[in-house]
CSV table of C-alpha atoms in Angstrom, one decimal:
chain,number,residue,atom,x,y,z
N,1090,MET,CA,3.3,-120.1,25.1
N,1091,ARG,CA,0.5,-119.4,27.5
N,1092,ASP,CA,-1.7,-116.4,28.0
N,1093,LEU,CA,-1.7,-113.8,30.8
N,1094,GLU,CA,-3.7,-115.3,33.6
N,1095,GLY,CA,-3.5,-113.0,36.6
N,1096,ARG,CA,-1.4,-110.7,38.8
N,1097,ASP,CA,1.7,-112.9,38.8
N,1098,ASP,CA,1.8,-112.9,35.0
N,1099,VAL,CA,1.1,-109.1,34.9
N,1100,SER,CA,4.0,-108.6,37.3
N,1101,ALA,CA,6.4,-110.7,35.2
N,1102,LEU,CA,5.4,-108.7,32.1
N,1103,VAL,CA,5.6,-105.3,33.7
N,1104,GLU,CA,9.0,-106.1,35.2
N,1105,ALA,CA,10.4,-107.4,31.9
N,1106,PHE,CA,9.1,-104.3,30.1
N,1107,TYR,CA,10.5,-101.8,32.6
N,1108,HIS,CA,13.9,-103.5,32.8
N,1109,ARG,CA,14.0,-103.3,29.0
N,1110,ALA,CA,12.7,-99.7,28.9
N,1111,PHE,CA,15.2,-98.4,31.5
N,1112,LEU,CA,18.1,-99.7,29.4
N,1113,ASP,CA,16.7,-98.3,26.1
N,1114,PRO,CA,18.8,-95.5,24.7
N,1115,GLN,CA,15.8,-93.6,23.4
N,1116,ILE,CA,13.4,-93.7,26.3
N,1117,GLY,CA,15.5,-95.0,29.2
N,1118,PRO,CA,16.9,-91.6,30.1
N,1119,ILE,CA,13.3,-90.3,30.4
N,1120,PHE,CA,12.7,-92.8,33.2
N,1121,THR,CA,16.0,-92.6,34.9
N,1122,ASP,CA,17.2,-89.0,34.4
N,1123,VAL,CA,14.0,-86.9,33.9
N,1124,ALA,CA,11.4,-88.8,36.0
N,1125,LYS,CA,14.1,-90.3,38.3
N,1126,MET,CA,11.8,-93.2,38.6
N,1127,ASP,CA,12.2,-95.6,41.6
N,1128,LEU,CA,11.5,-98.9,39.9
N,1129,ALA,CA,10.9,-100.8,43.1
N,1130,HIS,CA,8.2,-98.2,44.0
N,1131,HIS,CA,6.8,-97.9,40.5
N,1132,LEU,CA,6.4,-101.6,39.6
N,1133,PRO,CA,3.5,-102.4,42.0
N,1134,ILE,CA,1.6,-99.3,40.7
N,1135,MET,CA,2.0,-100.4,37.1
N,1136,CYS,CA,1.0,-103.9,38.1
N,1137,ASP,CA,-2.2,-102.4,39.6
N,1138,PHE,CA,-2.7,-100.5,36.3
N,1139,TRP,CA,-2.3,-103.4,34.0
N,1140,GLU,CA,-4.1,-105.8,36.2
N,1141,THR,CA,-7.1,-103.4,36.2
N,1142,VAL,CA,-6.9,-102.9,32.4
N,1143,LEU,CA,-6.6,-106.6,31.6
N,1144,PHE,CA,-8.7,-108.2,34.4
N,1145,ARG,CA,-10.9,-105.4,35.7
N,1146,ALA,CA,-9.3,-105.8,39.1
N,1147,GLY,CA,-10.1,-102.3,40.3
N,1148,THR,CA,-6.7,-102.0,42.0
N,1149,TYR,CA,-5.5,-98.9,40.1
N,1150,ARG,CA,-7.1,-95.7,41.3
N,1151,ARG,CA,-4.7,-93.0,40.1
N,1152,ASN,CA,-4.7,-90.7,37.1
N,1153,ALA,CA,-2.2,-91.9,34.5
N,1154,LEU,CA,-2.8,-89.0,32.2
N,1155,GLN,CA,-1.9,-86.4,34.9
N,1156,VAL,CA,1.4,-88.1,35.7
N,1157,HIS,CA,2.4,-88.1,32.0
N,1158,LEU,CA,1.2,-84.5,31.5
N,1159,ALA,CA,3.4,-83.4,34.4
N,1160,LEU,CA,6.3,-85.3,32.9
N,1161,ASN,CA,5.7,-83.8,29.5
N,1162,GLY,CA,5.9,-80.4,31.1
N,1163,ARG,CA,9.4,-81.1,32.2
N,1164,PHE,CA,10.5,-83.0,29.1
N,1165,PRO,CA,8.4,-82.9,25.9
N,1166,LEU,CA,7.3,-86.4,25.0
N,1167,THR,CA,7.2,-86.9,21.2
N,1168,GLU,CA,5.4,-89.4,19.0
N,1169,GLN,CA,8.7,-91.2,18.7
N,1170,HIS,CA,8.8,-91.7,22.4
N,1171,PHE,CA,5.4,-93.2,22.4
N,1172,GLU,CA,6.2,-95.4,19.4
N,1173,ARG,CA,9.3,-96.7,21.2
N,1174,TRP,CA,7.4,-97.4,24.4
N,1175,LEU,CA,4.8,-99.3,22.4
N,1176,ALA,CA,7.4,-101.3,20.5
N,1177,LEU,CA,9.1,-102.3,23.8
N,1178,TRP,CA,5.8,-103.2,25.4
N,1179,VAL,CA,4.7,-105.3,22.4
N,1180,SER,CA,8.0,-107.1,22.3
N,1181,ALA,CA,7.8,-107.9,26.0
N,1182,VAL,CA,4.3,-109.3,25.6
N,1183,ASP,CA,5.2,-111.4,22.5
N,1184,GLU,CA,8.3,-112.7,24.1
N,1185,SER,CA,6.5,-114.4,27.0
N,1186,PHE,CA,2.7,-114.6,26.3
N,1187,ALA,CA,0.2,-115.5,23.6
N,1188,GLY,CA,-3.6,-115.5,23.7
N,1189,GLU,CA,-6.6,-113.3,24.2
N,1190,LYS,CA,-5.3,-111.3,27.2
N,1191,ALA,CA,-1.8,-110.9,25.6
N,1192,GLU,CA,-3.5,-109.5,22.5
N,1193,LEU,CA,-5.6,-107.2,24.8
N,1194,ALA,CA,-2.4,-106.0,26.5
N,1195,LYS,CA,-1.1,-104.9,23.1
N,1196,VAL,CA,-4.4,-103.3,21.9
N,1197,GLN,CA,-4.8,-101.4,25.1
N,1198,ALA,CA,-1.2,-100.2,25.0
N,1199,THR,CA,-1.8,-98.9,21.5
N,1200,ARG,CA,-4.9,-97.1,22.7
N,1201,ILE,CA,-3.1,-95.6,25.6
N,1202,ALA,CA,-0.1,-94.5,23.6
N,1203,GLY,CA,-2.3,-92.9,21.0
N,1204,SER,CA,-4.6,-91.2,23.5
N,1205,MET,CA,-1.8,-89.8,25.6
N,1206,HIS,CA,0.1,-88.5,22.6
N,1207,ARG,CA,-3.0,-86.9,21.2
N,1208,ARG,CA,-4.0,-85.3,24.5
N,1209,MET,CA,-0.5,-83.9,25.1
N,1210,LYS,CA,-0.5,-82.4,21.7
N,1211,GLY,CA,-4.0,-81.0,21.9
N,1212,GLY,CA,-5.6,-83.4,19.5
N,1213,SER,CA,-3.0,-83.3,16.8
N,1214,ALA,CA,-3.0,-86.1,14.2
N,1215,SER,CA,-0.5,-88.9,14.4
N,1216,GLN,CA,-0.1,-92.5,13.3
N,1217,PHE,CA,-2.3,-93.4,16.3
N,1218,GLU,CA,-5.3,-91.5,14.8
N,1219,THR,CA,-5.9,-94.4,12.4
N,1220,ILE,CA,-6.6,-96.6,15.4
N,1221,ARG,CA,-9.0,-93.9,16.7
N,1222,ASN,CA,-10.7,-93.8,13.4
N,1223,ARG,CA,-11.4,-97.5,13.6
N,1224,GLY,CA,-13.3,-96.9,16.8
N,1225,GLU,CA,-10.8,-98.4,19.2
N,1226,PHE,CA,-10.6,-95.5,21.6
N,1227,GLU,CA,-13.9,-96.0,23.4
N,1228,ALA,CA,-12.3,-96.7,26.7
N,1229,GLU,CA,-9.6,-94.0,26.7
N,1230,SER,CA,-11.3,-91.7,29.2
N,1231,ALA,CA,-11.7,-94.4,31.8
N,1232,THR,CA,-8.2,-95.8,31.2
N,1233,LEU,CA,-6.4,-92.5,31.4
N,1234,GLY,CA,-8.6,-90.2,33.5
N,1235,GLY,CA,-8.5,-92.1,36.7
N,1236,SER,CA,-9.8,-95.4,38.0
N,1237,VAL,CA,-10.3,-97.9,35.3
N,1238,ALA,CA,-12.5,-100.1,37.5
N,1239,PRO,CA,-15.9,-101.0,35.9
């Protein structure tokens, strides 16, 4: 298996993940029924996000946290939702990629899930706090608060 190498690989990963997530009985309805997400519109945005996170491409210039806070206002997102999202992401990565960038994709997803959950719950403790306690949340503000470009 090879590592993630650029936009085409990110696109393949993001597409595989979202197709899996949309069909998932636990989180799929959040995407399809609550957010009513248009996958064709959403995929390029998420490719921008992950390309920026993994390769510092600077193509994502939105605020991921705000989008999820608005969604949480309509449908409360629980720790179990974030855990399932993370499990599906890790599975999608491991199914097709291995290497430094693949590992970074999993580490960053763990950071993102933990940070979003913590911020939506006003800083409440969760399983993700152990990650934070190991000092792995140093980039959360840049990643979630807007542009993640260097």
